[in-house]
Structures are given as structure tokens and as C-alpha cells.
Coordinates of N, CA, C and O in Angstrom, one line a residue:
M10 N 5.6 0.2 -18.4 CA 5.6 1.2 -17.0 C 5.2 2.1 -17.9 O 4.1 2.6 -17.6
F11 N 5.6 3.2 -18.9 CA 5.1 4.2 -19.8 C 3.8 4.3 -20.0 O 3.1 4.3 -19.7
A12 N 3.5 2.8 -20.3 CA 2.7 2.3 -21.3 C 1.1 2.4 -20.3 O 0.5 2.5 -20.6
R13 N 2.2 1.6 -18.8 CA 0.7 1.7 -18.2 C 0.7 3.3 -17.6 O -1.4 2.8 -17.3
F14 N 1.1 3.4 -17.1 CA 1.0 5.4 -16.6 C -0.2 6.1 -18.0 O -1.0 6.6 -17.8
A15 N 1.0 5.9 -19.3 CA 0.1 6.1 -20.5 C -2.1 6.0 -20.5 O -2.6 7.2 -20.5
E16 N -2.4 4.8 -20.3 CA -3.7 4.5 -20.0 C -3.9 4.6 -18.7 O -5.3 4.7 -18.2
L17 N -3.6 5.0 -17.5 CA -3.9 5.8 -16.5 C -4.0 6.5 -16.4 O -4.6 7.4 -16.1
E18 N -3.5 7.4 -16.9 CA -3.9 9.1 -17.6 C -5.2 8.8 -18.3 O -6.2 9.6 -18.0
K19 N -5.5 7.9 -19.1 CA -6.7 9.0 -20.1 C -7.5 7.9 -19.0 O -8.3 9.1 -19.2
Y20 N -8.3 6.8 -18.6 CA -8.9 7.2 -17.3 C -9.2 8.2 -16.0 O -10.2 8.7 -15.8
L21 N -7.7 8.4 -15.6 CA -7.7 9.8 -14.7 C -8.9 10.7 -14.9 O -9.8 11.6 -14.8
Q22 N -8.4 10.8 -16.4 CA -8.7 12.1 -16.9 C -10.7 12.2 -17.5 O -11.6 12.7 -17.7
E23 N -11.1 10.8 -18.1 CA -11.8 10.5 -18.4 C -12.7 10.2 -17.2 O -14.5 11.0 -17.7
Y24 N -12.8 10.2 -16.1 CA -13.7 10.0 -15.5 C -13.1 11.3 -14.3 O -13.7 10.5 -13.1
D25 N -12.5 12.1 -14.6 CA -12.8 12.9 -13.5 C -11.9 13.2 -12.4 O -12.8 13.0 -11.0
I26 N -11.4 11.8 -11.8 CA -10.5 11.5 -10.3 C -10.2 11.8 -9.9 O -8.6 12.7 -10.2
D27 N -10.5 12.0 -8.2 CA -9.3 13.2 -7.9 C -8.4 12.6 -6.6 O -7.3 13.0 -6.0
L28 N -8.4 11.4 -6.7 CA -8.0 10.6 -5.2 C -7.8 9.2 -5.3 O -8.7 8.6 -6.3
M29 N -6.7 8.6 -5.8 CA -6.9 6.9 -6.3 C -6.2 6.7 -4.9 O -5.2 6.7 -4.0
I30 N -6.4 4.4 -4.2 CA -6.3 4.3 -2.9 C -5.6 2.7 -4.2 O -6.2 2.2 -5.0
S31 N -5.0 2.5 -3.4 CA -4.2 1.7 -4.2 C -3.3 1.0 -2.6 O -3.3 1.5 -1.8
H32 N -3.3 -0.5 -3.3 CA -2.4 -1.4 -2.6 C -1.2 -1.2 -2.6 O -1.2 -0.5 -3.5
V33 N -0.1 -1.7 -1.3 CA 1.6 -1.1 -2.0 C 1.7 -2.4 -2.8 O 0.5 -3.5 -2.5
C34 N 2.0 -1.8 -3.3 CA 3.1 -2.5 -4.1 C 4.0 -2.5 -4.9 O 5.0 -1.5 -4.1
W35 N 5.3 -2.7 -5.4 CA 6.5 -2.7 -5.6 C 6.5 -1.3 -6.1 O 7.9 -0.8 -6.4
D36 N 5.9 -0.5 -7.0 CA 5.6 0.8 -8.0 C 5.8 2.3 -6.9 O 4.4 2.7 -7.6
V37 N 5.2 1.6 -6.0 CA 5.1 2.9 -5.5 C 5.5 4.3 -5.6 O 5.3 4.7 -5.3
L38 N 6.9 4.5 -5.7 CA 7.3 5.4 -5.3 C 7.3 5.9 -7.2 O 6.5 7.3 -7.2
W39 N 7.3 5.4 -7.9 CA 6.6 5.4 -9.3 C 5.3 6.2 -9.3 O 5.1 6.7 -10.5
K40 N 4.1 5.2 -9.0 CA 2.6 5.9 -8.7 C 2.6 6.9 -7.9 O 1.9 7.9 -8.6
N41 N 3.2 7.4 -7.3 CA 3.3 8.4 -6.7 C 3.6 9.6 -7.1 O 3.3 10.7 -7.2
L42 N 5.0 9.5 -7.6 CA 5.5 10.4 -8.1 C 4.6 11.0 -9.6 O 3.7 12.4 -9.9
F43 N 4.0 9.6 -10.6 CA 3.3 10.0 -11.6 C 1.6 10.7 -11.0 O 0.6 11.8 -11.8
L44 N 0.8 10.5 -10.1 CA -0.1 10.9 -9.3 C -0.2 12.5 -8.8 O -0.5 13.1 -9.0
K45 N 1.4 13.0 -7.6 CA 1.1 13.7 -7.7 C 1.9 14.5 -9.3 O 1.3 16.0 -8.7
L46 N 2.0 14.8 -9.9 CA 2.7 15.4 -11.0 C 0.8 15.8 -12.3 O 1.0 17.1 -12.8
S47 N 0.2 14.8 -12.0 CA -1.5 15.1 -12.2 C -2.1 15.7 -11.4 O -3.4 15.8 -12.0
G48 N -1.1 16.3 -10.0 CA -2.9 16.4 -9.2 C -4.0 16.0 -8.6 O -4.2 16.4 -8.4
I49 N -3.0 14.8 -8.7 CA -4.2 13.8 -7.8 C -3.5 13.4 -6.7 O -2.8 12.6 -6.5
K50 N -4.9 12.4 -5.5 CA -4.0 13.3 -3.9 C -4.0 10.7 -4.2 O -5.1 10.5 -5.0
S51 N -3.4 10.8 -2.8 CA -2.5 9.5 -3.5 C -2.6 8.9 -1.9 O -2.6 9.4 -0.9
C52 N -3.9 7.2 -1.7 CA -3.5 7.3 -0.4 C -3.4 5.8 -1.0 O -4.1 4.9 -2.1
F53 N -2.7 4.5 -0.4 CA -2.0 3.5 0.4 C -2.1 2.7 1.1 O -2.3 2.6 2.2
Q54 N -2.9 1.2 0.9 CA -3.5 0.3 2.2 C -2.1 0.2 2.3 O -1.6 -1.5 1.4
I55 N -1.5 -0.9 3.3 CA -0.6 -1.0 3.7 C -1.7 -2.1 4.6 O -2.1 -2.4 5.2
H56 N -1.3 -3.5 3.9 CA -1.3 -4.7 4.3 C -0.5 -6.0 4.3 O -0.6 -7.3 3.9
V57 N 1.0 -6.1 4.2 CA 1.6 -6.3 4.6 C 2.4 -7.0 6.0 O 2.3 -5.4 6.7
D58 N 3.2 -7.8 6.4 CA 3.7 -8.0 7.9 C 5.3 -6.7 6.9 O 5.4 -6.4 6.2
L59 N 5.8 -6.4 8.9 CA 6.8 -5.8 8.8 C 8.2 -6.5 7.9 O 9.1 -6.4 6.7
K60 N 8.5 -7.5 8.0 CA 9.3 -8.3 7.0 C 9.9 -8.6 5.3 O 10.1 -8.3 4.8
S61 N 8.2 -8.2 4.9 CA 7.7 -8.3 3.4 C 8.4 -7.2 2.9 O 9.0 -6.4 2.1
L62 N 7.9 -6.0 4.1 CA 8.1 -4.7 3.7 C 9.5 -4.4 3.4 O 10.2 -3.9 2.7
L63 N 10.5 -5.1 4.8 CA 12.3 -4.9 4.8 C 12.5 -5.5 3.7 O 13.4 -5.5 2.8
D64 N 11.8 -6.8 3.3 CA 12.3 -7.7 1.6 C 12.3 -6.7 0.7 O 12.9 -7.1 -0.5
L65 N 12.0 -5.3 0.9 CA 11.9 -4.9 -0.7 C 13.2 -4.7 -0.6 O 13.7 -4.3 0.2
P66 N 13.3 -4.2 -2.1 CA 14.6 -4.3 -2.7 C 15.8 -2.4 -2.7 O 16.5 -2.5 -1.4
V67 N 14.7 -1.4 -1.8 CA 14.9 -0.3 -1.8 C 13.8 0.0 -0.6 O 13.6 1.0 -0.7
I68 N 14.3 -0.3 1.2 CA 13.6 0.5 1.6 C 14.0 2.2 2.1 O 12.9 2.4 2.1
L69 N 14.6 2.9 1.5 CA 15.0 4.2 2.1 C 14.3 4.4 0.5 O 13.6 6.0 1.7
T70 N 14.0 3.7 0.1 CA 13.5 4.7 -0.9 C 11.9 4.4 -0.9 O 11.0 5.2 -1.5
T71 N 10.9 3.0 -0.5 CA 10.5 2.7 0.0 C 9.8 3.5 0.4 O 8.4 4.1 0.6
I72 N 10.4 4.1 1.8 CA 9.6 5.0 2.7 C 9.3 6.1 2.2 O 8.4 6.5 2.5
N73 N 10.2 6.4 1.5 CA 10.2 7.8 1.2 C 9.2 8.6 0.3 O 8.2 9.1 -0.1
S74 N 8.6 7.2 -0.3 CA 7.6 7.1 -1.8 C 6.3 7.3 -0.6 O 5.6 8.1 -0.9
F75 N 6.7 6.6 0.2 CA 5.1 6.7 1.8 C 5.0 7.7 1.8 O 3.9 8.8 1.6
Q76 N 6.2 8.8 2.3 CA 6.4 10.1 2.7 C 5.3 11.0 1.7 O 5.0 11.7 1.8
L77 N 5.7 10.7 0.0 CA 4.9 11.5 -1.1 C 3.3 10.6 -0.9 O 2.5 12.0 -1.7
S78 N 2.8 9.8 -0.4 CA 1.6 10.0 -0.7 C 0.5 10.9 0.5 O 1.0 11.4 1.7
D79 N -0.6 10.9 -0.2 CA -1.4 11.9 1.3 C -2.3 11.5 2.1 O -1.7 12.2 3.4
T80 N -1.9 10.0 2.1 CA -2.5 9.0 3.5 C -2.1 8.0 3.2 O -1.5 7.2 2.5
L81 N -2.2 6.4 4.4 CA -1.7 5.3 4.3 C -3.4 5.0 5.6 O -3.1 5.4 6.1
I82 N -3.2 3.9 4.6 CA -4.7 2.9 5.6 C -3.6 1.4 5.5 O -3.3 0.9 5.1
V83 N -3.8 1.8 7.2 CA -3.1 0.5 8.2 C -3.9 -0.3 8.7 O -4.9 -0.1 8.6
L84 N -3.3 -1.6 8.7 CA -4.4 -2.8 9.6 C -3.8 -2.7 11.2 O -4.5 -3.7 11.5
S85 N -3.4 -2.3 11.9 CA -3.1 -2.5 12.9 C -2.1 -1.4 14.0 O -1.8 -0.5 13.0
R86 N -2.2 -0.6 15.2 CA -2.1 0.1 15.6 C -0.1 0.5 15.9 O -0.1 1.6 15.4
N87 N 0.4 -1.4 15.8 CA 1.2 -1.0 15.5 C 2.1 0.1 14.0 O 2.8 0.7 13.7
W88 N 1.2 -0.6 13.0 CA 2.0 0.1 11.6 C 1.3 1.8 12.4 O 1.9 2.0 10.4
Q89 N 0.1 2.0 12.0 CA -0.1 2.9 13.2 C 0.9 4.5 13.3 O 1.7 5.4 12.8
T90 N 1.9 3.1 14.4 CA 3.0 3.9 15.3 C 4.0 4.6 14.5 O 4.8 5.6 14.6
Y91 N 3.9 3.2 13.7 CA 6.3 3.0 12.9 C 5.5 4.0 11.5 O 5.9 5.3 12.1
W92 N 5.0 4.2 10.4 CA 4.5 4.7 9.7 C 4.5 6.8 9.8 O 4.7 7.7 9.5
Q93 N 3.6 7.0 11.7 CA 3.3 8.0 11.4 C 5.1 8.4 12.2 O 5.0 10.4 12.3
N94 N 6.2 7.6 12.7 CA 7.0 8.3 13.0 C 8.2 9.0 12.1 O 9.1 9.2 12.1
F95 N 7.2 8.7 10.5 CA 8.3 8.8 9.8 C 7.3 10.2 8.9 O 7.6 10.4 7.5
N96 N 6.0 10.3 9.4 CA 5.5 11.5 9.4 C 4.4 10.9 8.2 O 4.6 12.2 7.6
C97 N 4.3 10.3 8.2 CA 3.3 9.6 7.2 C 1.9 9.9 7.9 O 1.7 9.3 8.7
S98 N 0.6 10.9 7.2 CA -0.4 11.1 7.2 C -1.0 9.2 7.0 O -1.9 8.6 6.1
T99 N -1.4 8.5 8.6 CA -2.1 6.9 8.7 C -3.2 7.0 9.3 O -3.6 7.7 10.2
Y100 N -4.1 5.8 9.1 CA -5.1 5.9 9.3 C -5.3 4.4 9.5 O -5.1 3.4 8.8
Y101 N -5.8 3.5 10.9 CA -5.9 3.2 11.4 C -7.3 2.1 11.0 O -8.3 3.0 11.2
I102 N -7.3 1.3 10.4 CA -8.8 0.5 9.7 C -8.9 -1.0 10.5 O -7.6 -2.3 9.5
P103 N -9.3 -1.4 11.7 CA -8.7 -3.0 11.9 C -10.1 -3.9 10.6 O -10.5 -3.8 10.2
S104 N -8.7 -5.0 10.7 CA -9.6 -5.8 9.6 C -10.5 -6.9 10.0 O -10.6 -6.9 11.5
P105 N -11.5 -6.7 9.7 CA -12.8 -7.4 10.4 C -12.7 -9.3 10.0 O -13.0 -9.6 10.5
I106 N -11.2 -9.4 9.0 CA -10.4 -10.5 8.9 C -10.0 -11.4 10.3 O -8.8 -11.4 10.0
V107 N -10.1 -12.3 10.7 CA -10.0 -13.5 11.9 C -9.5 -15.0 11.5 O -10.5 -15.2 11.4
I108 N -8.5 -15.3 11.5 CA -8.6 -16.5 10.9 C -7.7 -17.2 12.5 O -7.1 -16.6 13.0
N109 N -8.8 -18.2 12.9 CA -7.8 -18.8 14.1 C -8.0 -20.1 12.9 O -8.4 -20.5 12.3
G110 N -6.6 -20.4 14.1 CA -5.9 -21.6 13.8 C -5.1 -22.0 12.7 O -4.3 -22.4 11.2
A111 N -4.6 -20.3 12.8 CA -3.9 -19.9 11.4 C -2.2 -21.2 10.8 O -2.4 -21.2 9.9
E112 N -2.2 -21.4 12.0 CA -1.1 -21.9 12.3 C -0.5 -23.3 11.2 O 0.3 -24.3 10.2
N113 N -2.3 -23.9 10.9 CA -2.8 -24.9 10.1 C -2.4 -24.4 8.8 O -3.6 -25.9 7.8
F114 N -3.0 -23.5 8.2 CA -2.2 -23.2 6.7 C -1.7 -23.8 6.3 O -0.5 -24.4 6.8
H115 N -1.3 -23.4 4.3 CA -0.4 -24.3 3.6 C -0.6 -25.7 3.1 O 0.6 -26.4 3.6
G116 N -2.0 -26.2 3.5 CA -1.7 -27.6 3.3 C -0.8 -28.3 4.5 O -0.8 -29.7 4.7
R117 N -0.7 -28.2 5.8 CA -0.2 -28.3 7.0 C -1.1 -29.7 7.5 O -0.6 -30.8 7.9
D118 N -2.6 -29.5 7.5 CA -3.7 -30.3 8.5 C -4.8 -30.0 6.7 O -5.6 -29.2 7.3
A119 N -4.6 -31.0 5.9 CA -5.9 -30.5 4.7 C -7.1 -30.8 5.4 O -8.0 -30.2 5.1
K120 N -7.6 -31.9 6.6 CA -9.3 -31.0 7.0 C -9.5 -30.8 7.9 O -10.5 -29.9 7.8
K121 N -8.2 -30.0 7.8 CA -8.6 -28.2 9.1 C -9.0 -27.2 8.2 O -9.2 -26.0 7.4
N122 N -8.0 -27.7 6.5 CA -7.4 -26.4 5.7 C -8.6 -26.2 4.4 O -9.5 -25.9 4.0
S123 N -9.7 -28.0 4.6 CA -11.4 -27.7 4.1 C -12.1 -26.3 4.2 O -13.1 -26.4 3.4

């Protein structure tokens, strides 16, 4: 992890980055702390469902780490309301992808999935 952050710091300085937009991943807390110490604003895009988020090993740390973010981008109004309850600056951007017949995914009907 430290090698990753050293590499990231090199690029942030080289390209004079002042905002980092990232998707949610397991290292939100560490990434947020690193960015705060570097003086760089952070924005995380949350594109997981509630069950996936609750499956994270340390949910309270995760919520607190999102509170360190400068803003969050979410794909539903429900998510926006949820994160605003934790005093997170949150913006809703609707997902442009609509999947009809999603229940047929994961190989249940190969003809429809083609």
C-alpha cells in the first residue's frame, strides 16, 4: 500500500492535481487520509448496492471514511438520502444504463444474454 501511495504522490505532484475522483473500493479510509494529508480534495463514486456496502468488514470505519470525503457521487436518490444522513456532501447523477430483463443475466438464459 505504501508503494502505491508513493507512486500516486509522484503523479499528483507531477501533474499538479487538486481533486481526485475515485470509485469506492476497500481502501477508502487510507486513500482519504492520504489525500487529506496531501491537501487534495476527494470525490468518491459509489456504485454498489447497500448489501455490498454492509458486507465491508469495518462498516463504521467505512462510513467515517466517507465523511472525510469532500463529496460523494451516487446513482440513486435513495443513496443520496442515505449518505446525507451521515452529513456527507452527496450528488446524485442518474445512471444512463438501463438493463431490461436483468433477471436473465449470469447465464440463466444464454440466448437472451447473447
